[in-house]
Amino acid sequence: MAAIETFYDVIRRQGVTRRSFTKFCSLTAASLGMGPIGAAKIANALETKERTPVIWMHGLECTCCSESFIRSAHPLVKDVVLSMISLDYDDTIMAAAGHQAEAILQETKEKYKGKYILAVEGNPPLNEGGMFCIDGGKPFVEKLKWMAEDAMAIIAWGACASWGCVQAAKPNPTQATPIDKVIHDKPIIKVPGCPPIAEVMTGVVTYITTFGRLPELDRQGRPNMFYSQRIHDKCYRRPHFDAGQFVEQWDDESARKGHCLYKMGCKGPTTYNACSTVRWNGGVSFPIQSGHGCIGCSEEGFWDKGPFYERLTNIHQFGVEKNADEIGLAAAGLVGAAVVTHAAATAVKRIVSKNNDHSA
Amino acid sequence: MTRLLVGPFNRVEGDLEVSLDIEDDAVASARVTTPLYRGFEQILVGRPMADALAIAPRICGICSVSQSMAAAAALRALYGVARAPNGVVAANLAHAAENMADHLTHFYIFFMPDFARAQYAGRSWHEAARRRFKAIEGAAANEVLQARRRLLEIMGILAGKWPHSLAFQPGGTTCAVDLGQKAQLVAIARDFRRFLEAIVFTAPLAVPLGLRTPEELERYCEGKGADGDFAAFCRIARALDLENLGRAANPLMSYGAYRGEAGAFLNAGVFDPIASALSPLDARAIREDVSHAYMRDGPEEPSLARTEPYVDKPDAYSFAKAPRLHGRPAEVGAVARLAVHGHPLVRALLERSRGSNVFVRVVARLIELAMVAEAAEGWAKALALNEPFCVVAPHDEDGDGVGLVEAARGSLGHWLGAQKGKIRSYQIIAPTTWNFSPRDASGVAGPVEQALVGAPLEGHGAGAASVQHVIRSFDPCMVCTAH
């Protein structure tokens, strides 16, 4: 029997040390919330299982997902994952060009039938027979369907592939369409965000290539490990929301004190993503930390839920104690019903804790 | 005569196709096709005008800050406000970080790997180029991606995240930097300068920045700079005579870059490489021709133009429109910026070739990298912590505003018209639209189409490296081109 090529063989051949490999496994296990045994599990899988090829294709998109991905926080994660994807096919960084590149797709499709992962950044536009995204002389939608036929699973990178994103905003001139509306017979994992966070992307791709199955998904097809909490739930400005301390204008005194950006249009209360925990650019920051509200870029159809900067004019200065509820109610029309529930829950909590205070 | 189709291209932002007519094993004429379109200008119309700040950057995940800057500048012009001085400095610093990351990525990840092609096996420099620059496997990629990641932490600090940062507003930036952050920014800028000095130039930045003539450049490449990647490129360029490849002699245009209270760090203007003459920029002389674009006819003036696709249009071959300045194509990018600014080495190289070429485009990019890296460190130090970063912009509901900025790849303009607080019209002309312009109604080809003429194929047909060098010397960003 011919020796199988494992992922570990590949990275060792590329000069990654054993020590670095171990570190990669523990970092990834941590980011996936797998606990101390997780690292050993990942290491074992990578050392013994046949390497899973990843094909990375681009439809209608802006390449922000790739840009986010290739500057992963930990350089090693970047090396390892880049090696993993680029060994096969990637539009943005591969060496092969033209027909040579097309041949790689054909070869992967045959040699790894049912075993490769198809990572898709962007989406197919269906209007005018797919004319708005022509790749190698053919509509992208054809290439997508062709490569999806023999894939094990599909990763929908970013808001474009997951929901349609900006090009699908009204009036959606090209009829840009999320990939799950075009591919129906394969498991699809959605990793929304515009772009998704680098660590979320590396975490997801590592999980799938390591274990050969998808992580646990929510009802919308997103991995629970990264999308089960709202930005608001873990936002460091949250105490100021609860205390009714709000920014009124960019860079005002409240902004400098780190008060809540809700009145500047922040969509953190209705957005599910890991920005406030994982953060961006190597954990340095995230939009709210730079004084700008969340625009909700990982949510379905968020472009048509604007305006992004509409200020809530019906909220006036009021006492510290009860304003969170008032704001939640006043904002309901703008941000959605979830906020009402959330504000109510906050109010209940406060009442309970107040009562506790009284009884203590 | 035979016709070849080159594409799909790899290591390019977005999709690109090039059709070449071949005679005597060289390119006789070329047509450049942008085969993708999303419809930003249609999507923006009717939305609240400030939403342009969130939507327009999504045109491109590589130069999103440039798009943000142009949208904010257009709104600022419409409102008639000025930015808080700190906001200007912070925005320049963030913009510099993105542009430097772009130049670095272009050089190492997109451009240099072509010298590792098998076509060059046997050349004296090939083995070294392969070891250093081969896509994915070359030693340089690791060092560069690492330096780039660190550089982009500037974006994290100033703008929350990158790509698609949100902090840039008409009145400044939303993030007031504190003392700790300022120290971090200075340290990141300094680390990046050191990286350039150690790896790219193997000399203090003052050395490459002091080069004034092609002869000085040669001496530097044999001397102080010899071990750096810049010199490695210059040696390969000489061996392959890249100074005589990809020549085009269009006016070189710059809107001016990194504006501050004392004017722009790099001046605006138009430089004619044939006459070696500089003239002021008149942005009102810009028009867009759609005779060969899959777009319906309409007014050619950007502020009045509409963008409506028409995919069955006869004679059309690209989604890109053909922008023209005083009726002529213009080349944009680092070479144009430095020529307009009056950089002696770039001017001398342009004069020697009587036009731009593959060599000078890359040289200008790296010299600009050094210039901006030096300036960025100063900008980080100049942030005045207790002063405002953003002023409140009074929201005029009606009017027109134009935002003209320089992205890494060249001149980027947003023309915005508003009515009752909503976007009435939005027109974008991106750098790659200028460079990768299709023909106009008079049949005049765009800069890349011109530059490809004469490229020798040496029997390699559509796979010829020369074609790749010419196209990549313009650093194509196709998603910006037709957006």
Tab-separated table of N, CA and C in Angstrom, chain A residues 60 108 155 256 272 279 319 351:
chain	number	residue	atom	x	y	z
A	60	LEU	N	-18.091	36.644	-7.348
A	60	LEU	CA	-18.251	38.091	-7.282
A	60	LEU	C	-17.921	38.516	-5.851
A	108	THR	N	-7.756	17.632	-9.016
A	108	THR	CA	-8.250	17.490	-7.641
A	108	THR	C	-9.621	16.822	-7.633
A	155	ILE	N	-17.281	25.520	2.218
A	155	ILE	CA	-17.232	26.629	3.174
A	155	ILE	C	-17.633	27.892	2.419
A	256	ARG	N	-14.618	59.645	24.371
A	256	ARG	CA	-13.285	59.476	24.965
A	256	ARG	C	-13.340	58.679	26.265
A	272	TYR	N	-24.641	38.653	15.561
A	272	TYR	CA	-23.972	37.481	16.106
A	272	TYR	C	-22.602	37.326	15.449
A	279	ARG	N	-11.647	39.786	18.560
A	279	ARG	CA	-11.145	41.075	18.032
A	279	ARG	C	-10.367	40.913	16.723
A	319	GLY	N	-32.342	60.106	33.511
A	319	GLY	CA	-31.629	59.554	34.660
A	319	GLY	C	-30.925	58.261	34.317
A	351	ILE	N	-34.091	44.819	38.154
A	351	ILE	CA	-35.087	44.792	39.211
A	351	ILE	C	-34.735	43.720	40.235
